[in-house]
Short mmCIF file of C-alpha atoms in Angstrom, two decimals:
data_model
loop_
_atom_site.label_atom_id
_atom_site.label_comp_id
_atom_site.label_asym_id
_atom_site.label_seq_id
_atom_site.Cartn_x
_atom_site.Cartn_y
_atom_site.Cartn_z
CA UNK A 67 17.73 73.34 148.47
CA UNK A 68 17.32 76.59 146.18
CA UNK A 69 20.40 78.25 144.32
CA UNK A 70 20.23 81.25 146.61
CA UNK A 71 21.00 78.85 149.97
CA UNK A 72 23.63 77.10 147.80
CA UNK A 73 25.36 80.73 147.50
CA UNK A 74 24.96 81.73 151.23
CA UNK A 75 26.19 78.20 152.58
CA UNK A 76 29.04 78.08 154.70
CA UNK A 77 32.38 76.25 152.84
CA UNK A 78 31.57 73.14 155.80
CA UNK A 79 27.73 72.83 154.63
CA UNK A 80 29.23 72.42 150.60
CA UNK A 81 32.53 70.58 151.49
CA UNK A 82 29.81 67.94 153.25
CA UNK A 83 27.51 67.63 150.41
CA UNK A 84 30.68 67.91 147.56
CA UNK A 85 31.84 64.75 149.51
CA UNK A 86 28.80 63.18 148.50
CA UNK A 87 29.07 63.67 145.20
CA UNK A 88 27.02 66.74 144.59
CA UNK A 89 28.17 69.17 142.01
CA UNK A 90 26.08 71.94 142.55
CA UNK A 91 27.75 72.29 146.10
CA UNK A 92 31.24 71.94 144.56
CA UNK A 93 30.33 74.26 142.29
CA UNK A 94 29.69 76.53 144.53
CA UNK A 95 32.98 75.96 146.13
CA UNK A 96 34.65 76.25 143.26
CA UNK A 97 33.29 79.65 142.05
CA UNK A 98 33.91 80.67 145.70
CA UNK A 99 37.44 79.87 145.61
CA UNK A 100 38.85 79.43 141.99
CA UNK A 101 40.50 83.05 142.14
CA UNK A 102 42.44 82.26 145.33
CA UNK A 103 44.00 78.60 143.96
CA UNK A 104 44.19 80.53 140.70
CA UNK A 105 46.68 83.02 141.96
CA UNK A 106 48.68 81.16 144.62
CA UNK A 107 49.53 78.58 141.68
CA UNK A 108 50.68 81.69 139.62
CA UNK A 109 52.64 83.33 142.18
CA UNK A 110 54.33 79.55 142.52
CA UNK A 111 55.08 79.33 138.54
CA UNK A 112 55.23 82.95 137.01
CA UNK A 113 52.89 81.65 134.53
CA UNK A 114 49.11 82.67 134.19
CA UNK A 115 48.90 79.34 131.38
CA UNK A 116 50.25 76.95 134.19
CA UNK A 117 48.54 78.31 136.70
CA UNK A 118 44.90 77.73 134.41
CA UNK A 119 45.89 73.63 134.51
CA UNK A 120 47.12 73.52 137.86
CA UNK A 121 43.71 74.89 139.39
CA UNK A 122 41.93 71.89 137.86
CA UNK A 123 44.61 69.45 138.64
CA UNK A 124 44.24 70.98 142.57
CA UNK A 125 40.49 70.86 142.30
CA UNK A 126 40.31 67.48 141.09
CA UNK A 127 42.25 66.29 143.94
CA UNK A 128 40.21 68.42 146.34
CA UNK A 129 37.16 66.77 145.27
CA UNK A 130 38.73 63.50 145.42
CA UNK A 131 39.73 63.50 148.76
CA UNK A 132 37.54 65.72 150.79
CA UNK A 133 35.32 62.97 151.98
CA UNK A 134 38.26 61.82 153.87
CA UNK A 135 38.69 65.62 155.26
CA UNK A 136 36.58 66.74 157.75
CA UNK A 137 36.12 70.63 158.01
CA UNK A 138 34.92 70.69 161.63
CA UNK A 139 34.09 74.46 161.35
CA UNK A 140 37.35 75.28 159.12
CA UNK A 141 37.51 77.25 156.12
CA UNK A 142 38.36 75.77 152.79
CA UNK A 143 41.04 77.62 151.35
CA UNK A 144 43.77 76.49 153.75
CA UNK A 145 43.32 73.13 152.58
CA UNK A 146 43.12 73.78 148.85
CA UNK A 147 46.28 75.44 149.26
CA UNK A 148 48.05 72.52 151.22
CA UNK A 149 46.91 70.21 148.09
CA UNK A 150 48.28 73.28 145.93
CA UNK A 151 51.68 73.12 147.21
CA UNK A 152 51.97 68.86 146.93
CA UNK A 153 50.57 69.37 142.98
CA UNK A 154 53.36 72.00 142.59
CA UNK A 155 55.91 69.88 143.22
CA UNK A 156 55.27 67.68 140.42
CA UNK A 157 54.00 71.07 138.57
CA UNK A 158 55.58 69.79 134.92
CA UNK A 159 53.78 66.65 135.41
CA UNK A 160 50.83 68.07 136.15
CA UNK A 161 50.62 70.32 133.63
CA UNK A 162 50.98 67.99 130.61
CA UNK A 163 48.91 65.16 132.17
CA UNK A 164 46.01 68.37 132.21
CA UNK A 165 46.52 69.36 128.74
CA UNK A 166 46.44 65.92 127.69
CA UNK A 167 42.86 65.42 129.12
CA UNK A 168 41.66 68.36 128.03
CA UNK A 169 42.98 67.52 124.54
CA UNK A 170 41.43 64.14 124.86
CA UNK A 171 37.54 65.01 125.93
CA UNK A 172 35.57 66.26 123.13
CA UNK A 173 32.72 67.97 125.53
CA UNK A 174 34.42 70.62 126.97
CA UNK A 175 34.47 73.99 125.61
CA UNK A 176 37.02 75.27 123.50
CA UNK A 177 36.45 78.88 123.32
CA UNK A 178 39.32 81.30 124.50
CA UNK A 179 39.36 84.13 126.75
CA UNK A 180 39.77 87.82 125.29
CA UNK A 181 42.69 88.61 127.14
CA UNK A 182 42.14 92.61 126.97
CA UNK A 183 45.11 93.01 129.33
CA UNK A 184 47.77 90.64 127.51
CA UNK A 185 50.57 93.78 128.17
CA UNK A 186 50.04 93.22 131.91
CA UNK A 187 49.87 89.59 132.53
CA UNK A 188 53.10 89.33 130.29
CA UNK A 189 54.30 91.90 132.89
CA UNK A 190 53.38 89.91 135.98
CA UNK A 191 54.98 86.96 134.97
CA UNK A 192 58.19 88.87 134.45
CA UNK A 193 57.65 90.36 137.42
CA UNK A 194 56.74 87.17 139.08
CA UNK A 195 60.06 85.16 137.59
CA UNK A 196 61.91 88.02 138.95
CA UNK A 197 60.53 87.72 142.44
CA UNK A 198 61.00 83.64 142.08
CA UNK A 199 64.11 83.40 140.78
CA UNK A 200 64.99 84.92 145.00
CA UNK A 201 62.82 83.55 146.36
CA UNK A 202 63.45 79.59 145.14
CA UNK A 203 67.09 79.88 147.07
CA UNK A 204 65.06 79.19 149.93
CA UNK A 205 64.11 76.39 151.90
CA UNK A 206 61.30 74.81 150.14
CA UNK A 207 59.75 75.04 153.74
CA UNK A 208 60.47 78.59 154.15
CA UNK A 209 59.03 79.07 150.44
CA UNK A 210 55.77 77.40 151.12
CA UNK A 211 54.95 79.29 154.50
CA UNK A 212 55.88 82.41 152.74
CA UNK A 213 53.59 81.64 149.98
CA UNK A 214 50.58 80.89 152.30
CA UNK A 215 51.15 83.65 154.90
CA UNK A 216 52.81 86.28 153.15
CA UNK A 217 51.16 86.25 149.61
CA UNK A 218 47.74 84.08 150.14
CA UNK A 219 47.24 86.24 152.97
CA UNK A 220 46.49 83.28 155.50
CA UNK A 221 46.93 83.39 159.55
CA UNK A 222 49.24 81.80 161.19
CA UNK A 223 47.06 79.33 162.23
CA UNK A 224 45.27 78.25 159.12
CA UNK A 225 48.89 77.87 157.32
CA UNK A 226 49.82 75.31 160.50
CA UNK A 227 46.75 73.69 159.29
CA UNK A 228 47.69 73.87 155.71
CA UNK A 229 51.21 72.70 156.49
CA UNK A 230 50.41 70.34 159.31
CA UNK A 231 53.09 71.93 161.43
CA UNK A 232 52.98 74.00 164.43
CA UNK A 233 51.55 77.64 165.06
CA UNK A 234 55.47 78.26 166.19
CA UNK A 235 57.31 76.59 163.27
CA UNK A 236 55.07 78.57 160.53
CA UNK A 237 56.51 81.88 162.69
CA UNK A 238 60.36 80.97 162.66
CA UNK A 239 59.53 79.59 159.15
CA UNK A 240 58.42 83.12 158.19
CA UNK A 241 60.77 85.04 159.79
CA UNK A 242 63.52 83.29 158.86
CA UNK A 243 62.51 83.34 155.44
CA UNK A 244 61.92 87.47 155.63
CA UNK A 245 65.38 88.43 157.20
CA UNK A 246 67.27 85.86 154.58
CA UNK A 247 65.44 87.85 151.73
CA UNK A 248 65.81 91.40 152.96
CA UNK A 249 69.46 90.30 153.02
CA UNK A 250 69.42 88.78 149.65
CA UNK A 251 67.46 92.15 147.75
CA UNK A 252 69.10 95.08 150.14
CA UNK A 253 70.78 97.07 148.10
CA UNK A 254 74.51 96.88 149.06
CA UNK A 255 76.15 98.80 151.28
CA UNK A 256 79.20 100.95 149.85
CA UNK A 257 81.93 99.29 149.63
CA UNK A 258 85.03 101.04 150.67
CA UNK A 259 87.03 101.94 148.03
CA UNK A 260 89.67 99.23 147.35
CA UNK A 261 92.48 99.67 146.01
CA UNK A 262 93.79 98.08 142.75
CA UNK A 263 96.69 97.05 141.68
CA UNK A 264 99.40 99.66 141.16
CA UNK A 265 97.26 102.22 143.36
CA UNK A 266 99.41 103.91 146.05
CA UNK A 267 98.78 105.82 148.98
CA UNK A 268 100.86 109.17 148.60
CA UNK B 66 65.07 96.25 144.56
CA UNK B 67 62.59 93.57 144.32
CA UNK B 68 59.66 93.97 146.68
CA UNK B 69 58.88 90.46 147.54
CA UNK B 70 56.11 90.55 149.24
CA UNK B 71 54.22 92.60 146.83
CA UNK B 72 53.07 90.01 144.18
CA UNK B 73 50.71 90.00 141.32
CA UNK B 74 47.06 88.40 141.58
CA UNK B 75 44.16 88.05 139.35
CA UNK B 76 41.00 86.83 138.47
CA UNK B 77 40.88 83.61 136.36
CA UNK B 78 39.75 84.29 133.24
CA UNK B 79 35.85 83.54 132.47
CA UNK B 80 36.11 80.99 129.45
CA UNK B 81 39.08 79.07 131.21
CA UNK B 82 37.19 79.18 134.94
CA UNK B 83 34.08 77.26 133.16
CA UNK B 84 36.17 74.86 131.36
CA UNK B 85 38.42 74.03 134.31
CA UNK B 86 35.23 72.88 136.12
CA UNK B 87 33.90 71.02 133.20
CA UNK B 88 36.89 69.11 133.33
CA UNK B 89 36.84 68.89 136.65
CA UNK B 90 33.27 67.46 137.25
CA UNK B 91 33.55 65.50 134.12
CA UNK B 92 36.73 63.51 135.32
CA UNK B 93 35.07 63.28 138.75
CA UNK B 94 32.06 61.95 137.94
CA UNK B 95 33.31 59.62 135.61
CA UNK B 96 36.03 58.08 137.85
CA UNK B 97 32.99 57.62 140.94
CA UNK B 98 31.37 55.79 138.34
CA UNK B 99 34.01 53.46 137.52
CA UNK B 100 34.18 52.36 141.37
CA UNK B 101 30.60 51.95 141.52
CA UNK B 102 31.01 49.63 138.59
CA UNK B 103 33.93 47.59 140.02
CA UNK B 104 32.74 47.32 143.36
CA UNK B 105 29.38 45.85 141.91
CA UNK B 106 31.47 43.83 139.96
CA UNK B 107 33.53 42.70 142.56
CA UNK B 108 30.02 41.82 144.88
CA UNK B 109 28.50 40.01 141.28
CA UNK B 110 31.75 37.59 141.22
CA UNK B 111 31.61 37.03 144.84
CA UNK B 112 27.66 35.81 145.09
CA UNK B 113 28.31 33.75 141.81
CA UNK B 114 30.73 31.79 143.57
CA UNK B 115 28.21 31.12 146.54
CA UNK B 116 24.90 31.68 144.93
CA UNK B 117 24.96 31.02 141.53
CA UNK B 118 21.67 31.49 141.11
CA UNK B 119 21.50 35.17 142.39
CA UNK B 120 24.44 36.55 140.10
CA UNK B 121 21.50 37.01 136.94
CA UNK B 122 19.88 39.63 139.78
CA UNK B 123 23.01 42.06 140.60
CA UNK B 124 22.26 45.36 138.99
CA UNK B 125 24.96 47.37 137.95
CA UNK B 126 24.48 50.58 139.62
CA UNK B 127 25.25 53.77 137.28
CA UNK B 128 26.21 56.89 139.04
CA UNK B 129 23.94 59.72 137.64
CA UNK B 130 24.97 63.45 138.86
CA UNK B 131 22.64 64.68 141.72
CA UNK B 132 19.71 66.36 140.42
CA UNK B 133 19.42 69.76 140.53
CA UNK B 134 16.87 72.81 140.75
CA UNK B 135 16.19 75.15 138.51
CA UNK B 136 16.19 78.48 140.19
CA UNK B 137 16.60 81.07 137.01
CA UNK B 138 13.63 81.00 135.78
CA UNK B 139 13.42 84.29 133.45
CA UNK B 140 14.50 81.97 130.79
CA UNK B 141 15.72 78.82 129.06
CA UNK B 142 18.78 77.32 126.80
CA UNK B 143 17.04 75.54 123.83
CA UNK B 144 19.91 73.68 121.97
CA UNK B 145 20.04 71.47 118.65
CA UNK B 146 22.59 69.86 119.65
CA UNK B 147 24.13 68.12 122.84
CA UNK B 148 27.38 70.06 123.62
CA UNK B 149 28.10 72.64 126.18
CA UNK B 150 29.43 76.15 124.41
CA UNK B 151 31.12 78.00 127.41
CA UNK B 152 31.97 75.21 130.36
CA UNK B 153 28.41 74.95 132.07
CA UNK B 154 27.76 78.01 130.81
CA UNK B 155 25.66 77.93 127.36
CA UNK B 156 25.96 80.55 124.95
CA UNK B 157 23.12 79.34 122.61
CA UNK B 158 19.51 80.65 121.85
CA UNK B 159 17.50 81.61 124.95
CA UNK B 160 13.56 81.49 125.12
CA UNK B 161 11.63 83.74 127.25
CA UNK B 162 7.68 84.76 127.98
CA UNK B 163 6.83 87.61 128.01
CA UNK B 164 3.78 88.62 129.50
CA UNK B 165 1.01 90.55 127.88
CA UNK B 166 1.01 93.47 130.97
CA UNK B 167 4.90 93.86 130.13
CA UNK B 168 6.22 93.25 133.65
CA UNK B 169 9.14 91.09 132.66
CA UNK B 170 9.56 87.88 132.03
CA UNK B 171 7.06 85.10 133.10
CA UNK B 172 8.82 82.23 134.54
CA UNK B 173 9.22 78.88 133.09
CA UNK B 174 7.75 76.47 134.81
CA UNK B 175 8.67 73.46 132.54
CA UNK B 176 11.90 74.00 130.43
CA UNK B 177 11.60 70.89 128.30
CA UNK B 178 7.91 72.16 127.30
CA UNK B 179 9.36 75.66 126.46
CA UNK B 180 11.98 74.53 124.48
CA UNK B 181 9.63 72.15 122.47
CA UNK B 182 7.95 75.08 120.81
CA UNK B 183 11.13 76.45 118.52
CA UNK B 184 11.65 72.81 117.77
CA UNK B 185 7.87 72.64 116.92
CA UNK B 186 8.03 75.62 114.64
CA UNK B 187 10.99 74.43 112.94
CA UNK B 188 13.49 77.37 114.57
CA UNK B 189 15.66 74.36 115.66
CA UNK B 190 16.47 71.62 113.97
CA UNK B 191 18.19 68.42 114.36
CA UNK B 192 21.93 69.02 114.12
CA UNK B 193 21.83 72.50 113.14
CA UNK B 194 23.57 74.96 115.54
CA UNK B 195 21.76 78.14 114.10
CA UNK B 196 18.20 79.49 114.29
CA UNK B 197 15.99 78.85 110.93
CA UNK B 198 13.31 80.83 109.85
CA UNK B 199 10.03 79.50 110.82
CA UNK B 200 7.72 77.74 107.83
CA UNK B 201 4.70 77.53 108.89
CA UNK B 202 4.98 73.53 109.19
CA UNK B 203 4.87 71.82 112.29
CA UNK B 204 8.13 69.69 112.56
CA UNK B 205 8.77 66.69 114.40
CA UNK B 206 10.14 67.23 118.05
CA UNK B 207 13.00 64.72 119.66
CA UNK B 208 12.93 63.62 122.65
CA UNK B 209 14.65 66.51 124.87
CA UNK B 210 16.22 66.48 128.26
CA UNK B 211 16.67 69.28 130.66
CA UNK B 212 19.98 69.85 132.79
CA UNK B 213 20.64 72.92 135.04
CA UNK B 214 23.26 75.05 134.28
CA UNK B 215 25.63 76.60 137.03
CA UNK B 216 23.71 79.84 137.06
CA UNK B 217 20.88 77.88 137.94
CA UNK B 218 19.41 78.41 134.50
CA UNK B 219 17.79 75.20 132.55
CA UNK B 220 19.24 73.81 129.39
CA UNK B 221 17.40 71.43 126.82
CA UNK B 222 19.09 69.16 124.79
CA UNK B 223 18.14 66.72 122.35
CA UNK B 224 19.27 63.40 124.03
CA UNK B 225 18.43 60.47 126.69
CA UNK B 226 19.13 60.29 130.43
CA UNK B 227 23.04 59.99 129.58
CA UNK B 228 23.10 63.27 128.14
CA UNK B 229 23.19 65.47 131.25
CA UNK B 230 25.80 63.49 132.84
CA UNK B 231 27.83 63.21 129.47
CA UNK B 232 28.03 66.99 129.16
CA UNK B 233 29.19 67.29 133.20
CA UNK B 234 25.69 68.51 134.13
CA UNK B 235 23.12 67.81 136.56
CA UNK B 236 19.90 66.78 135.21
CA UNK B 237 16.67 69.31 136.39
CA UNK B 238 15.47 68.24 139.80
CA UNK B 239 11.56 67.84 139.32
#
């Protein structure tokens, strides 16, 4: 097969021939998919440098596994997401186990990335650590169907998929999880004024 | 007030994206060939103990990465030395033909035979990450190996049939 038809394959053609051991077709998957796994694992951390190890810790674990996953006509993001979430949970762990492979093999490439917009990713993770430290009072449910739905963008249906749950649990899940937080960052009402301690009423 | 639901995103960077597959495909392939090897161990030690004669003829299988095509052919990676310099990317000397009527480049049909000519004029040499100044001489060539790059580009190294695999690549379909 020729580069071009490895570019226009559909994610169940490459996941098939991945499984199988070919790297060109995960490759493809990958490039395909990289940004999405790349983001959701930032908007889970607030950090872009955690978020770098965690997509190859995810996509290790992808390839790993996906001959035992069939993608009867399904897309692959939902399920690189589902493997997202389990890696975050032991996200620490991860992290250093990645660093200490990457350390360890002398073939990979050591050059950096000009980051030309340092200011702003230092302001996303501030942002995002904000935004976290609200979030993480929820549910660990509620946070992982809000991650998928409400910032990965997924349906309904392909975060039951990712969360092997029903269509109906991912919609309580989410709504639950939207009316806690608009409680949690409304501004306050005003209070009525109270009165203190040697205040009278004339 | 925090907007939750408006959350930042981005584009991994290009150096760490390459890298991150390197790893990746590196780790992979070498833990698929660690099974291969213990389940052929594991059928060797079970045919010695009922054929002892046959254990002498149980191969053990090496897992080689899938071949694959070359489908950039505008130009090649001609390296002195066996190491990637961007992921599967390679950042090192390109060759191209160019053709006498100036309509761009002519493709390369055999990236190994390309990539023997700087070697032959002495512009690479053994070791050496830079470009020398041709001589004049002819200089030896080593035996070179082509692997196909993620852009579908080839990439010769000096090497054996390890090398590909070693560096995370596949080696060039023929």
């Amino acid at each position: 097969m020729d580069g071009s038809a490895d570019v226009d394959a559909v994610d169940g053609d490459l996941w098939r021939r991945a499984a199988r051991g070919d790297s060109v077709a995960f490759g493809v998957l990958f490039e395909r998919h990289v940004d999405t796994v790349y983001t959701h694992c930032f908007r889970r951390t607030a950090s872009w440098s955690d978020a770098e190890d965690l997509v190859s810790v995810v996509f290790l674990e992808a390839w790993r596994r996906c001959s035992e996953v069939g993608l009867d006509g399904g897309s692959v993001p939902p399920w690189l997401l589902a493997v997202a979430n389990n890696v975050l949970r032991n996200h620490d762990r991860s992290v250093r186990r990645n660093r200490r492979l990457v350390a360890k093999l002398s073939v990979l490439d050591r050059r950096r990335d000009e980051i030309g917009d340092l200011t702003e990713r230092l302001g996303d993770e501030q942002r995002m650590r904000g935004v976290l430290a609200v979030v993480e009072q929820l549910p660990e449910a509620e946070q992982d169907v809000l991650a998928l739905c409400a910032w990965a963008g997924l349906s309904y249906a392909d975060a039951a998929e990712a969360l092997g749950v029903p269509i109906g649990t991912v919609r309580s899940r989410l709504s639950r999880a939207r009316a806690d937080l608009h409680r949690r960052t409304a501004d306050p009402a005003p209070s009525a004024p109270r009165m203190t301690k040697g205040d009278t009423h004339r | 007030m925090i907007d939750i639901e408006d959350v930042p995103g981005r584009s991994m960077p290009p150096a760490a994206r390459a890298r991150s597959l390197q790893l990746v495909t590196v780790i992979h392939h070498g833990e698929r060939r660690r099974r291969r090897q213990r389940r052929s161990f594991g059928v060797a030690a079970v045919l010695a103990t009922t054929v002892a004669a046959t254990t002498g003829g149980v191969a053990v299988a090496d897992h080689l990465l899938k071949p694959a095509p070359v489908t950039n052919k505008g130009m090649a990676h001609c390296s002195a030395v066996a190491k990637l310099s961007s992921g599967n990317t390679y950042a090192g000397p390109e060759i191209a033909f160019a053709p006498a009527n100036g309509n761009g480049p002519v493709p390369i049909q055999n990236a190994i035979a390309a990539c023997s000519l700087p070697w032959r004029d002495g512009i690479l040499r053994a070791g050496s990450t830079r470009q020398h100044t041709p001589d004049g001489k002819t200089h030896p060539v080593p035996h070179l190996v082509g692997c196909t790059l993620m852009d579908g580009s080839a990439a010769v190294f000096p090497g054996n049939a390890e090398t590909c695999q070693r560096l995370g690549l596949p080696p060039i379909a023929n």
